[in-house]
Coordinates of C-alpha atoms and ligand atoms in Angstrom, one line a residue:
M48 CA -14.3 -15.7 48.7
V49 CA -17.3 -13.7 47.9
T50 CA -19.1 -12.7 51.0
A51 CA -22.7 -12.1 52.1
P52 CA -23.8 -9.3 54.5
V53 CA -23.1 -10.8 57.9
G54 CA -26.2 -12.0 59.7
R55 CA -28.0 -11.6 56.3
L56 CA -30.6 -9.4 57.8
L57 CA -33.6 -10.2 55.9
W58 CA -33.2 -14.0 56.7
V59 CA -32.6 -13.1 60.5
G60 CA -35.6 -11.2 60.7
L61 CA -37.9 -13.9 58.9
I62 CA -36.1 -16.5 61.2
W63 CA -36.9 -14.6 64.4
L64 CA -40.6 -13.7 63.2
A65 CA -41.1 -17.3 62.4
G66 CA -39.8 -18.2 65.9
T67 CA -41.9 -15.9 67.9
L68 CA -45.1 -16.5 65.9
C69 CA -44.4 -20.3 66.7
W70 CA -45.5 -21.4 70.0
A71 CA -42.6 -21.8 72.3
A72 CA -42.8 -23.4 75.8
D73 CA -41.5 -21.0 78.6
K74 CA -40.4 -23.8 80.8
P75 CA -39.3 -27.3 80.2
P76 CA -41.4 -30.4 80.9
G77 CA -38.8 -31.5 83.5
F78 CA -35.1 -31.6 83.9
A79 CA -32.1 -33.1 82.0
L80 CA -28.5 -33.6 82.4
S81 CA -25.4 -35.3 81.3
S82 CA -22.0 -35.7 82.7
A83 CA -19.0 -37.8 82.2
H84 CA -19.7 -40.4 85.0
P85 CA -22.8 -42.4 86.0
D86 CA -22.3 -41.5 89.6
A87 CA -22.0 -37.8 89.0
T88 CA -25.2 -37.9 86.8
A89 CA -26.9 -39.8 89.6
A90 CA -25.7 -37.1 91.9
G91 CA -27.3 -34.5 90.1
V92 CA -30.4 -36.3 89.6
E93 CA -30.7 -37.0 93.4
I94 CA -30.3 -33.3 94.2
L95 CA -32.9 -32.2 91.4
E96 CA -35.5 -34.8 92.7
A97 CA -34.9 -33.3 96.3
G98 CA -36.0 -30.0 95.1
G99 CA -32.6 -28.4 94.2
N100 CA -32.4 -26.2 91.0
A101 CA -29.8 -26.5 88.2
F102 CA -27.2 -24.6 90.3
D103 CA -27.6 -26.9 93.3
A104 CA -27.4 -29.9 91.0
A105 CA -24.0 -28.4 89.4
I106 CA -22.5 -28.3 92.9
A107 CA -23.5 -31.9 93.2
V108 CA -22.2 -32.9 89.9
S109 CA -18.9 -31.0 90.2
A110 CA -18.1 -32.4 93.7
A111 CA -19.0 -36.0 92.5
L112 CA -16.8 -35.7 89.4
A113 CA -14.2 -34.6 91.8
V114 CA -14.4 -38.0 93.7
V115 CA -15.1 -40.3 90.8
E116 CA -13.2 -38.7 87.8
P117 CA -10.1 -37.6 89.5
T118 CA -8.2 -37.5 86.2
G119 CA -10.4 -34.7 84.8
S120 CA -11.2 -32.2 87.5
G121 CA -11.3 -31.8 91.2
M122 CA -11.2 -29.9 94.5
G123 CA -7.6 -28.9 93.8
G124 CA -8.5 -27.4 90.3
G125 CA -10.9 -24.9 88.9
G126 CA -13.4 -24.1 86.0
F127 CA -16.1 -21.9 84.3
W128 CA -19.6 -22.5 85.2
L129 CA -21.8 -20.6 82.6
L130 CA -25.2 -20.1 84.3
H131 CA -28.6 -19.0 82.9
V132 CA -31.1 -17.6 85.5
A133 CA -34.6 -18.4 84.2
E134 CA -36.4 -15.9 86.5
T135 CA -34.3 -12.9 85.2
G136 CA -32.9 -14.2 82.0
R137 CA -29.5 -13.2 83.4
Q138 CA -26.6 -15.2 82.0
V139 CA -23.4 -14.9 83.9
M140 CA -20.0 -17.0 83.8
V141 CA -18.7 -17.7 87.2
D142 CA -14.9 -17.8 86.7
G143 CA -13.3 -20.3 89.3
R144 CA -10.1 -20.5 87.2
E145 CA -6.9 -21.2 89.2
E146 CA -4.6 -18.4 89.8
A147 CA -0.8 -18.2 90.0
P148 CA 0.8 -17.7 93.5
S149 CA 2.1 -14.3 94.2
A150 CA 5.9 -15.6 93.7
A151 CA 5.3 -16.8 90.2
T152 CA 7.5 -15.0 87.7
A153 CA 7.8 -15.1 83.9
T154 CA 10.6 -17.3 83.8
L155 CA 9.5 -19.8 86.7
F156 CA 9.6 -22.7 84.1
Q157 CA 13.0 -22.0 82.6
N158 CA 16.4 -23.2 83.5
D159 CA 19.5 -21.0 84.1
A160 CA 20.1 -21.2 80.2
G161 CA 16.6 -19.7 79.4
D162 CA 15.3 -23.1 78.4
V163 CA 11.6 -24.3 79.1
V164 CA 11.9 -27.3 81.5
P165 CA 8.4 -29.0 80.8
S166 CA 8.1 -31.1 83.8
L167 CA 8.4 -28.1 86.2
S168 CA 5.1 -27.0 85.0
R169 CA 3.4 -30.4 84.7
D170 CA 4.2 -32.6 87.5
G171 CA 4.7 -31.5 91.4
P172 CA 3.6 -28.5 93.4
L173 CA 5.5 -25.9 91.3
A174 CA 3.1 -26.6 88.6
A175 CA 0.0 -25.9 90.8
A176 CA -1.9 -22.8 90.6
I177 CA -4.3 -21.7 93.5
P178 CA -7.4 -23.7 93.3
G179 CA -10.9 -22.3 92.3
Q180 CA -13.0 -25.1 92.7
P181 CA -13.9 -24.9 96.3
A182 CA -14.6 -21.1 96.2
A183 CA -16.7 -21.6 93.1
L184 CA -19.0 -24.3 94.7
V185 CA -19.6 -22.1 97.9
H186 CA -20.3 -19.2 95.7
L187 CA -22.9 -21.2 93.5
A188 CA -24.6 -22.1 96.9
K189 CA -24.8 -18.8 98.1
E190 CA -25.9 -16.8 95.1
Y191 CA -27.9 -19.3 93.1
G192 CA -28.7 -22.3 94.9
R193 CA -31.9 -23.3 97.1
L194 CA -30.3 -26.0 99.1
P195 CA -27.5 -25.8 101.8
L196 CA -24.1 -27.1 101.0
A197 CA -24.3 -30.1 103.2
Q198 CA -27.1 -31.3 101.1
T199 CA -25.7 -30.7 97.8
L200 CA -22.1 -32.0 98.8
A201 CA -23.7 -35.2 100.4
P202 CA -23.6 -37.4 97.4
A203 CA -19.9 -36.7 97.0
V204 CA -19.2 -37.3 100.5
R205 CA -20.8 -40.5 100.2
L206 CA -19.0 -41.5 97.2
A207 CA -15.8 -40.5 98.6
R208 CA -16.3 -42.4 101.9
E209 CA -17.9 -45.6 100.8
G210 CA -15.6 -45.7 97.5
F211 CA -16.3 -46.0 93.9
A212 CA -15.5 -48.6 91.3
V213 CA -12.3 -48.4 89.3
D214 CA -13.4 -48.2 85.6
G215 CA -11.4 -48.7 82.3
P216 CA -10.6 -45.1 81.5
L217 CA -9.5 -44.3 84.9
L218 CA -7.2 -47.4 85.0
A219 CA -5.7 -46.5 81.7
R220 CA -4.8 -42.9 82.9
L221 CA -3.4 -44.3 86.0
A222 CA -1.0 -46.4 84.2
Y223 CA -0.3 -43.2 82.1
R224 CA 0.6 -41.3 85.0
F225 CA 2.0 -44.0 87.3
Q226 CA 5.4 -42.5 87.7
A227 CA 4.1 -38.9 88.6
L228 CA 1.7 -40.4 90.9
S229 CA 4.2 -42.8 92.6
R230 CA 6.2 -39.7 93.7
S231 CA 3.4 -38.4 95.8
Q232 CA 3.1 -40.6 98.7
A233 CA -0.4 -39.3 99.7
A234 CA -1.5 -39.6 95.9
A235 CA -0.2 -43.1 95.7
R236 CA -1.7 -44.2 98.8
V237 CA -5.1 -43.1 97.2
F238 CA -4.8 -44.2 93.7
L239 CA -2.1 -47.0 93.7
P240 CA -3.0 -49.5 96.5
G241 CA 0.2 -51.4 97.5
G242 CA 2.2 -49.3 95.1
G243 CA 0.6 -50.9 91.9
L244 CA -2.5 -50.3 89.7
P245 CA -5.9 -51.2 91.4
E246 CA -8.0 -54.0 90.1
P247 CA -10.7 -53.1 87.6
G248 CA -13.9 -52.8 89.7
S249 CA -12.2 -52.6 93.1
L250 CA -13.3 -49.6 95.2
I251 CA -11.2 -46.2 95.9
R252 CA -12.2 -44.8 99.1
Q253 CA -11.1 -41.3 99.8
P254 CA -11.8 -40.4 103.4
D255 CA -9.7 -37.3 103.4
L256 CA -11.5 -36.0 100.5
A257 CA -14.9 -36.7 102.4
N258 CA -13.6 -34.9 105.3
M259 CA -12.5 -31.9 103.1
L260 CA -16.0 -31.7 101.5
E261 CA -17.7 -31.6 105.0
M262 CA -15.4 -28.9 106.2
L263 CA -16.4 -26.8 103.1
A264 CA -19.9 -27.6 103.7
K265 CA -19.6 -26.3 107.3
D266 CA -17.1 -23.6 107.2
G267 CA -17.5 -22.3 103.6
V268 CA -14.6 -20.8 102.1
D269 CA -12.8 -20.4 105.4
G270 CA -12.7 -24.3 105.2
F271 CA -10.5 -24.2 102.4
Y272 CA -8.6 -20.9 101.9
S273 CA -7.7 -20.0 105.6
G274 CA -7.4 -21.9 109.0
E275 CA -6.0 -25.4 109.2
M276 CA -6.6 -26.6 105.6
A277 CA -4.7 -23.6 104.2
K278 CA -2.0 -24.1 106.6
R279 CA -1.5 -27.8 105.8
L280 CA -1.6 -26.9 102.1
V281 CA 0.9 -24.2 102.1
R282 CA 3.2 -26.3 104.3
G283 CA 2.9 -29.5 102.1
V284 CA 3.3 -27.5 98.8
R285 CA 6.5 -25.5 100.3
D286 CA 8.0 -28.8 101.6
A287 CA 7.8 -30.5 98.4
G288 CA 9.4 -27.5 96.4
G289 CA 6.4 -25.4 95.6
I290 CA 5.9 -21.5 96.3
W291 CA 2.4 -21.1 97.6
Q292 CA 1.9 -18.5 100.6
L293 CA -1.1 -18.3 102.9
E294 CA -2.0 -14.9 101.5
D295 CA -2.4 -16.6 98.0
L296 CA -5.1 -18.9 99.2
A297 CA -6.6 -15.9 101.5
N298 CA -6.6 -13.5 98.5
Y299 CA -8.4 -15.9 96.0
R300 CA -11.5 -14.6 94.9
I301 CA -14.5 -16.0 92.5
K302 CA -15.0 -13.5 89.6
E303 CA -18.2 -13.2 87.7
R304 CA -17.8 -12.2 84.1
A305 CA -20.2 -11.4 81.4
P306 CA -20.1 -14.2 78.9
V307 CA -19.1 -13.6 75.2
T308 CA -22.8 -13.4 73.5
F309 CA -23.4 -12.9 69.9
D310 CA -26.1 -13.2 67.2
V311 CA -25.5 -14.7 63.9
D312 CA -28.0 -15.9 61.1
G313 CA -30.9 -15.8 63.9
V314 CA -29.0 -17.9 66.3
R315 CA -27.5 -16.7 69.7
V316 CA -24.5 -18.1 71.1
V317 CA -23.4 -17.6 74.7
S318 CA -20.0 -18.8 75.6
A319 CA -16.9 -18.3 78.0
S320 CA -15.2 -15.1 78.1
P321 CA -11.5 -14.5 79.0
P322 CA -9.6 -16.0 80.6
S323 CA -11.1 -18.6 78.3
S324 CA -10.4 -18.1 74.6
G325 CA -13.5 -20.1 73.7
G326 CA -16.1 -17.2 73.2
V327 CA -14.0 -14.9 71.2
V328 CA -12.8 -17.8 68.9
L329 CA -16.2 -18.7 68.3
K330 CA -17.6 -15.3 67.7
Q331 CA -14.9 -14.6 65.0
V332 CA -15.3 -18.2 63.3
M333 CA -19.1 -18.0 63.1
Q334 CA -19.1 -14.8 61.7
V335 CA -16.8 -15.9 59.0
L336 CA -18.9 -18.9 58.4
S337 CA -21.9 -16.6 58.2
L338 CA -20.2 -14.4 55.6
T339 CA -19.0 -17.2 53.4
Q340 CA -22.6 -19.0 54.0
A341 CA -20.7 -22.0 55.0
L342 CA -23.7 -23.8 56.1
E343 CA -25.3 -23.8 52.5
Q344 CA -22.1 -25.0 50.8
P345 CA -21.4 -28.7 49.9
A346 CA -20.0 -30.7 52.8
V347 CA -16.3 -30.5 51.5
D348 CA -16.3 -26.7 51.0
R349 CA -18.1 -26.3 54.6
K350 CA -15.3 -28.2 56.1
H351 CA -12.7 -26.0 53.9
L352 CA -14.3 -22.9 55.3
V353 CA -14.3 -24.2 59.0
I354 CA -10.7 -25.0 58.7
E355 CA -9.5 -21.8 57.4
A356 CA -11.7 -19.9 60.0
L357 CA -10.0 -21.7 62.8
R358 CA -6.6 -21.1 61.3
T359 CA -6.7 -17.5 61.8
A360 CA -8.7 -17.5 65.2
Y361 CA -6.2 -19.7 66.7
R362 CA -3.5 -17.5 65.4
D363 CA -5.3 -14.6 67.1
R364 CA -5.9 -16.5 70.3
A365 CA -2.2 -17.2 70.6
A366 CA -1.3 -13.6 69.9
W367 CA -3.5 -11.6 71.9
L368 CA -5.6 -13.5 74.6
G369 CA -4.8 -13.8 78.3
D370 CA -6.1 -12.9 81.7
P371 CA -8.5 -9.7 81.1
D372 CA -7.5 -8.4 84.7
H373 CA -3.8 -8.1 83.4
V374 CA -3.8 -7.5 79.8
E375 CA -5.3 -5.3 77.3
M376 CA -6.8 -7.4 74.5
P377 CA -8.3 -6.2 71.2
I378 CA -11.4 -8.2 71.5
D379 CA -13.7 -5.5 69.7
R380 CA -11.5 -5.8 66.6
L381 CA -11.0 -9.5 66.7
T382 CA -14.8 -10.1 66.9
S383 CA -15.8 -7.1 64.5
E384 CA -17.7 -7.7 61.3
A385 CA -15.1 -5.8 59.4
Y386 CA -12.2 -8.1 60.6
A387 CA -14.3 -11.3 59.9
R388 CA -15.0 -9.9 56.3
E389 CA -11.2 -9.5 55.9
I390 CA -10.7 -13.1 56.8
A391 CA -13.5 -14.2 54.5
E392 CA -12.0 -12.4 51.6
A393 CA -8.6 -13.9 52.2
I394 CA -10.2 -17.7 51.8
D395 CA -9.8 -19.2 48.6
L396 CA -12.0 -22.3 48.0
E397 CA -9.5 -23.5 45.4
R398 CA -6.4 -23.8 47.7
A399 CA -5.3 -24.1 51.4
R400 CA -3.8 -21.1 52.9
K401 CA -0.5 -21.8 54.8
S402 CA -0.3 -20.8 58.5
A403 CA 3.1 -19.8 57.8
D404 CA 2.1 -16.9 55.7
L405 CA -0.1 -15.6 58.3
I406 CA 1.7 -12.9 60.5
P407 CA 2.9 -15.1 63.4
P408 CA 2.1 -14.1 66.9
Q409 CA 5.3 -13.6 68.9
T410 CA 5.0 -17.0 70.6
L411 CA 2.4 -19.7 71.1
I412 CA 1.1 -22.3 74.0
E413 CA -1.1 -25.5 74.6
E414 CA -3.6 -26.8 77.3
G415 CA -4.3 -29.9 79.1
E416 CA -6.8 -32.4 77.7
H417 CA -8.0 -34.3 80.8
T418 CA -10.8 -31.9 81.7
T419 CA -14.5 -32.5 82.3
H420 CA -17.8 -31.0 81.1
F421 CA -21.5 -31.3 82.2
S422 CA -24.8 -29.7 81.0
I423 CA -28.0 -29.3 83.1
I424 CA -31.3 -27.8 82.7
D425 CA -34.0 -27.7 85.3
A426 CA -37.8 -27.6 85.3
D427 CA -37.8 -23.8 85.6
G428 CA -35.4 -23.6 82.6
N429 CA -32.4 -22.5 84.8
R430 CA -29.3 -23.9 83.0
V431 CA -25.5 -24.7 83.5
A432 CA -22.9 -25.7 81.2
A433 CA -19.7 -26.2 83.2
T434 CA -16.2 -27.1 82.2
L435 CA -13.8 -27.9 84.9
T436 CA -10.3 -28.9 85.1
I437 CA -7.2 -29.8 86.8
N438 CA -5.5 -29.7 83.5
L439 CA -3.4 -32.7 82.4
S440 CA -4.6 -36.3 83.5
F441 CA -4.4 -36.0 87.5
G442 CA -3.3 -32.5 87.4
S443 CA 0.2 -32.3 89.0
A444 CA -0.1 -35.8 90.4
F445 CA 0.6 -34.2 93.7
M446 CA -1.4 -34.3 96.8
V447 CA -0.7 -32.7 100.2
P448 CA -0.8 -35.6 102.8
G449 CA -4.0 -35.3 104.8
T450 CA -6.0 -33.2 102.3
G451 CA -7.2 -35.9 99.9
F452 CA -7.3 -34.1 96.6
L453 CA -4.8 -33.7 93.8
L454 CA -3.6 -30.3 93.0
N455 CA -3.7 -29.0 89.4
D456 CA -1.0 -28.3 87.0
E457 CA -2.8 -25.2 85.5
M458 CA 0.7 -23.3 85.3
D459 CA 1.3 -25.3 82.2
D460 CA -1.6 -23.4 80.6
F461 CA 0.6 -20.2 80.6
S462 CA 3.1 -19.5 77.9
A463 CA 6.5 -20.6 79.8
K464 CA 8.4 -19.0 77.1
P465 CA 6.9 -17.0 74.0
G466 CA 6.9 -19.5 71.0
V467 CA 7.5 -22.6 73.0
P468 CA 4.6 -25.1 72.6
N469 CA 2.8 -26.3 75.8
A470 CA 1.6 -30.0 76.4
F471 CA -1.0 -29.5 73.6
G472 CA 1.3 -27.8 71.0
L473 CA -0.2 -24.5 71.4
I474 CA 2.2 -21.5 71.5
G475 CA 1.5 -18.3 73.4
T476 CA 2.8 -14.9 73.7
S477 CA 3.5 -12.3 76.5
A478 CA -0.4 -11.9 76.7
N479 CA -0.2 -15.3 78.5
A480 CA 3.0 -15.0 80.6
V481 CA 3.3 -16.5 83.9
G482 CA 2.8 -13.7 86.5
P483 CA 1.7 -13.3 90.0
G484 CA -2.0 -13.5 90.5
R485 CA -2.7 -14.2 86.8
R486 CA -5.2 -16.6 85.5
P487 CA -3.8 -18.9 82.6
L488 CA -5.5 -18.6 79.3
S489 CA -7.9 -21.6 78.8
S490 CA -9.8 -23.2 76.0
M491 CA -12.6 -24.5 78.0
S492 CA -15.9 -23.4 76.3
P493 CA -19.1 -24.2 78.2
S494 CA -21.8 -22.7 75.7
F495 CA -25.4 -22.3 75.1
V496 CA -26.9 -21.9 71.8
E497 CA -30.5 -20.4 71.3
T498 CA -32.4 -20.7 68.2
P499 CA -36.0 -19.6 68.0
D500 CA -37.2 -23.2 68.9
R501 CA -34.2 -24.8 70.5
V502 CA -32.0 -24.3 73.4
A503 CA -28.8 -26.5 73.4
I504 CA -26.3 -26.6 76.4
L505 CA -23.0 -27.6 75.0
G506 CA -19.3 -28.5 76.3
T507 CA -16.5 -30.9 76.3
P508 CA -13.1 -31.5 77.6
G509 CA -10.0 -31.8 75.1
G510 CA -7.3 -29.3 75.5
S511 CA -6.9 -27.0 72.5
R512 CA -9.5 -29.1 70.6
I513 CA -12.3 -28.0 72.9
I514 CA -13.1 -25.0 70.8
T515 CA -13.4 -26.8 67.5
M516 CA -15.5 -29.5 69.1
V517 CA -18.0 -27.0 70.6
L518 CA -18.1 -25.1 67.2
L519 CA -18.8 -28.4 65.4
G520 CA -21.5 -29.0 68.1
I521 CA -22.9 -25.8 67.5
L522 CA -23.1 -26.3 63.6
E523 CA -24.8 -29.8 64.4
T524 CA -27.3 -28.0 66.4
L525 CA -28.0 -25.7 63.6
D526 CA -28.4 -28.5 61.3
G527 CA -31.1 -29.6 63.7
S528 CA -29.4 -32.8 65.0
D529 CA -30.6 -34.5 68.1
A530 CA -28.4 -34.7 71.3
T531 CA -26.9 -38.1 70.4
T532 CA -25.7 -37.0 67.0
I533 CA -24.4 -33.7 68.4
V534 CA -22.0 -35.7 71.0
S535 CA -21.1 -38.5 68.4
R536 CA -20.4 -37.1 65.0
P537 CA -16.8 -37.7 64.2
R538 CA -14.4 -34.6 64.6
Y539 CA -11.8 -32.6 62.7
H540 CA -9.4 -29.9 64.1
H541 CA -7.0 -27.2 62.9
Q542 CA -5.4 -24.8 65.3
Y543 CA -3.1 -22.7 63.2
L544 CA 0.2 -24.6 64.3
P545 CA 0.9 -27.4 63.7
D546 CA -0.4 -26.5 60.0
A547 CA -2.4 -29.8 59.8
V548 CA -6.0 -30.8 60.0
Y549 CA -6.4 -33.6 62.5
F550 CA -9.4 -35.9 62.2
E551 CA -11.1 -38.8 63.8
P552 CA -11.9 -41.8 61.8
G553 CA -14.8 -41.1 59.7
A554 CA -14.8 -37.3 60.2
L555 CA -13.7 -37.1 56.5
S556 CA -14.9 -39.3 53.5
E557 CA -12.4 -40.6 51.0
A558 CA -13.6 -38.0 48.4
E559 CA -13.3 -35.1 50.8
M560 CA -9.8 -36.2 51.6
A561 CA -8.7 -36.4 48.2
T562 CA -10.4 -32.9 47.6
L563 CA -8.8 -31.3 50.6
R564 CA -5.3 -32.8 49.8
G565 CA -5.7 -31.6 46.3
R566 CA -6.3 -28.1 47.5
G567 CA -3.1 -28.2 49.6
F568 CA -4.3 -29.1 53.0
T569 CA -2.2 -31.5 55.1
L570 CA -4.4 -34.1 56.6
K571 CA -3.3 -36.2 59.6
S572 CA -5.5 -39.0 61.6
A573 CA -5.9 -38.0 65.0
G574 CA -4.6 -41.4 65.9
R575 CA -7.7 -41.9 68.2
E576 CA -11.1 -40.6 69.2
Y577 CA -10.9 -37.5 71.3
G578 CA -13.2 -35.5 73.6
N579 CA -16.0 -36.4 75.9
F580 CA -19.0 -34.1 74.8
H581 CA -22.2 -33.7 76.8
A582 CA -25.3 -32.0 75.4
V583 CA -28.8 -31.1 76.7
V584 CA -31.4 -30.1 74.1
W585 CA -34.7 -28.4 75.0
N586 CA -37.0 -28.3 72.1
R587 CA -39.3 -25.2 73.0
S588 CA -41.8 -25.9 70.1
A589 CA -42.5 -29.4 70.8
N590 CA -41.5 -29.0 74.7
T591 CA -39.4 -32.0 74.7
L592 CA -36.0 -32.6 76.2
D593 CA -33.3 -34.5 75.0
A594 CA -29.6 -35.2 76.3
A595 CA -26.7 -37.3 75.5
A596 CA -23.2 -38.4 76.8
D597 CA -20.3 -38.9 74.4
P598 CA -20.1 -42.5 73.2
R599 CA -16.3 -42.0 73.6
G600 CA -16.6 -42.0 77.2
I601 CA -18.4 -43.7 80.1
G602 CA -20.7 -40.7 80.9
E603 CA -24.4 -41.0 81.3
A604 CA -27.2 -38.7 80.5
A605 CA -30.8 -38.4 82.2
V606 CA -34.1 -37.0 81.3
R607 CA -37.0 -36.7 83.7
S608 CA -40.1 -35.1 82.0
S609 CA -43.8 -35.4 82.1
S610 CA -43.5 -36.9 78.4
A611 CA -40.5 -39.2 78.9
E612 CA -38.4 -40.6 81.7
K613 CA -35.1 -42.2 81.0
V614 CA -31.3 -42.6 81.9
L615 CA -29.4 -42.7 78.7
G616 CA -25.8 -44.3 79.0
A617 CA -23.3 -43.5 76.5
A618 CA -23.3 -45.7 73.5
A619 CA -20.2 -47.4 74.2
D620 CA -17.2 -47.6 76.8
Ligands
LIG1321 N1 -6.4 -27.0 80.9 C1 -7.2 -27.0 79.9 C2 -7.9 -25.6 79.7 O1 -8.2 -24.8 80.6 O2 -8.3 -25.3 78.5

């Protein structure tokens, strides 16, 4: 493939010059947010209207999602909160990822014969890593918020105590995880009234979770990581076969990390850094797309280039990435222009490459799909893109009695054994092996896109497909699409192995499918829609706000501005 100089410097210069000559507002005309549940969006709106900033609203939305979307995230899980502080321009990733307990070993999820036993890292307390979300919410309040935690957690406490209505997606996932949830008495008491599925529209009340949130508001991290709650958690986990110790909770720390930030073709992308793989993959892929001028190619060739760029980037993800505090990663090389050029030059628009022909990593891994994402901007221009998770639907499906929250099964995001795929078909190497105090590699990719006239705040759940969904969202943003189009457009995905392009209905036209098959790609229907994307877009030239919730979910977006005031539901259930 013939390549152009990366960044096409002249164009970049012209675009930025045009951007700076155009009038661009310093502050948005109000606030906007989008999350996966109407009650969580309402919690964020309540806090912003009460004078809170985007960071306060992020606390409220995170906690509310823990109550009303217990499939995706929770106080027993973790996540990445990507922040833009308007006053200083500082951008930082708050890493509240879960951490393996100190007794974890590389062979924890293998039997005596050395075979991986997948249920051990997916169901029950052995699957649970030390949660990061409680510490992250305290950190956000202390370092970035304006309001006390008692106020920002209040909407979630109310929802937990008064109850929320069972919705369709929740019911479907309860049915899917029925067996695992039934095995945990405390979890079943909350989610399976009388031992069966709840009625649609009936209320789920979570008084223990309300108490836990109040304790966090009152005592900060000590309300979770030491004292009575810590003792109860360790006792409950160990009684049921887990390996947590009090020191594991006491030693948990939030880490602030520099995001992966890069400029390509006049656009700045800010995304998650390791232990997420998102930013590294996006930087490599976007450079390859720039060198091959993918955005100017006919639609089918653009897709060909995207798929080929993803193929190499996901191979490299599997081979090299892990917890930055425990493994050396060749990130400079993986994200260099020289390497992007090598990849671009190996792409042939006449035919598909084969993943088997690429040098394989020693072993690969997959991640949980039932995560959540929200995006927020406030009237000062502070921004939050947050992707949170407990990994698989309802995490480990295990709840310690009296605590009110499910524990994650993030241990499944480690590579249980080099080369053996995880729940999402991803493989991994020793870079992501289980080990004491390690944070498992993630695909969560909360991102900002900054063009001369627009700022987009993007992200989605979706396991290994998160990164390609965010990539397609970035490309939509560059195409000038509005928030609704960014979250709605049908998607396609390639992750190196399996060596196939998975697509949603409508993502590829009949003609594109014929062309791509003719070039040697294996195309497979994803079998269903996937993802639950949330986007906020601030057009700085027009000074307007736009936000949208993915029509594949039940989420809701809200915009309050001097020029418009609206609550935007998802287009469909
Ligand atoms: N558990 C999903 C992820 O971290 O990517």
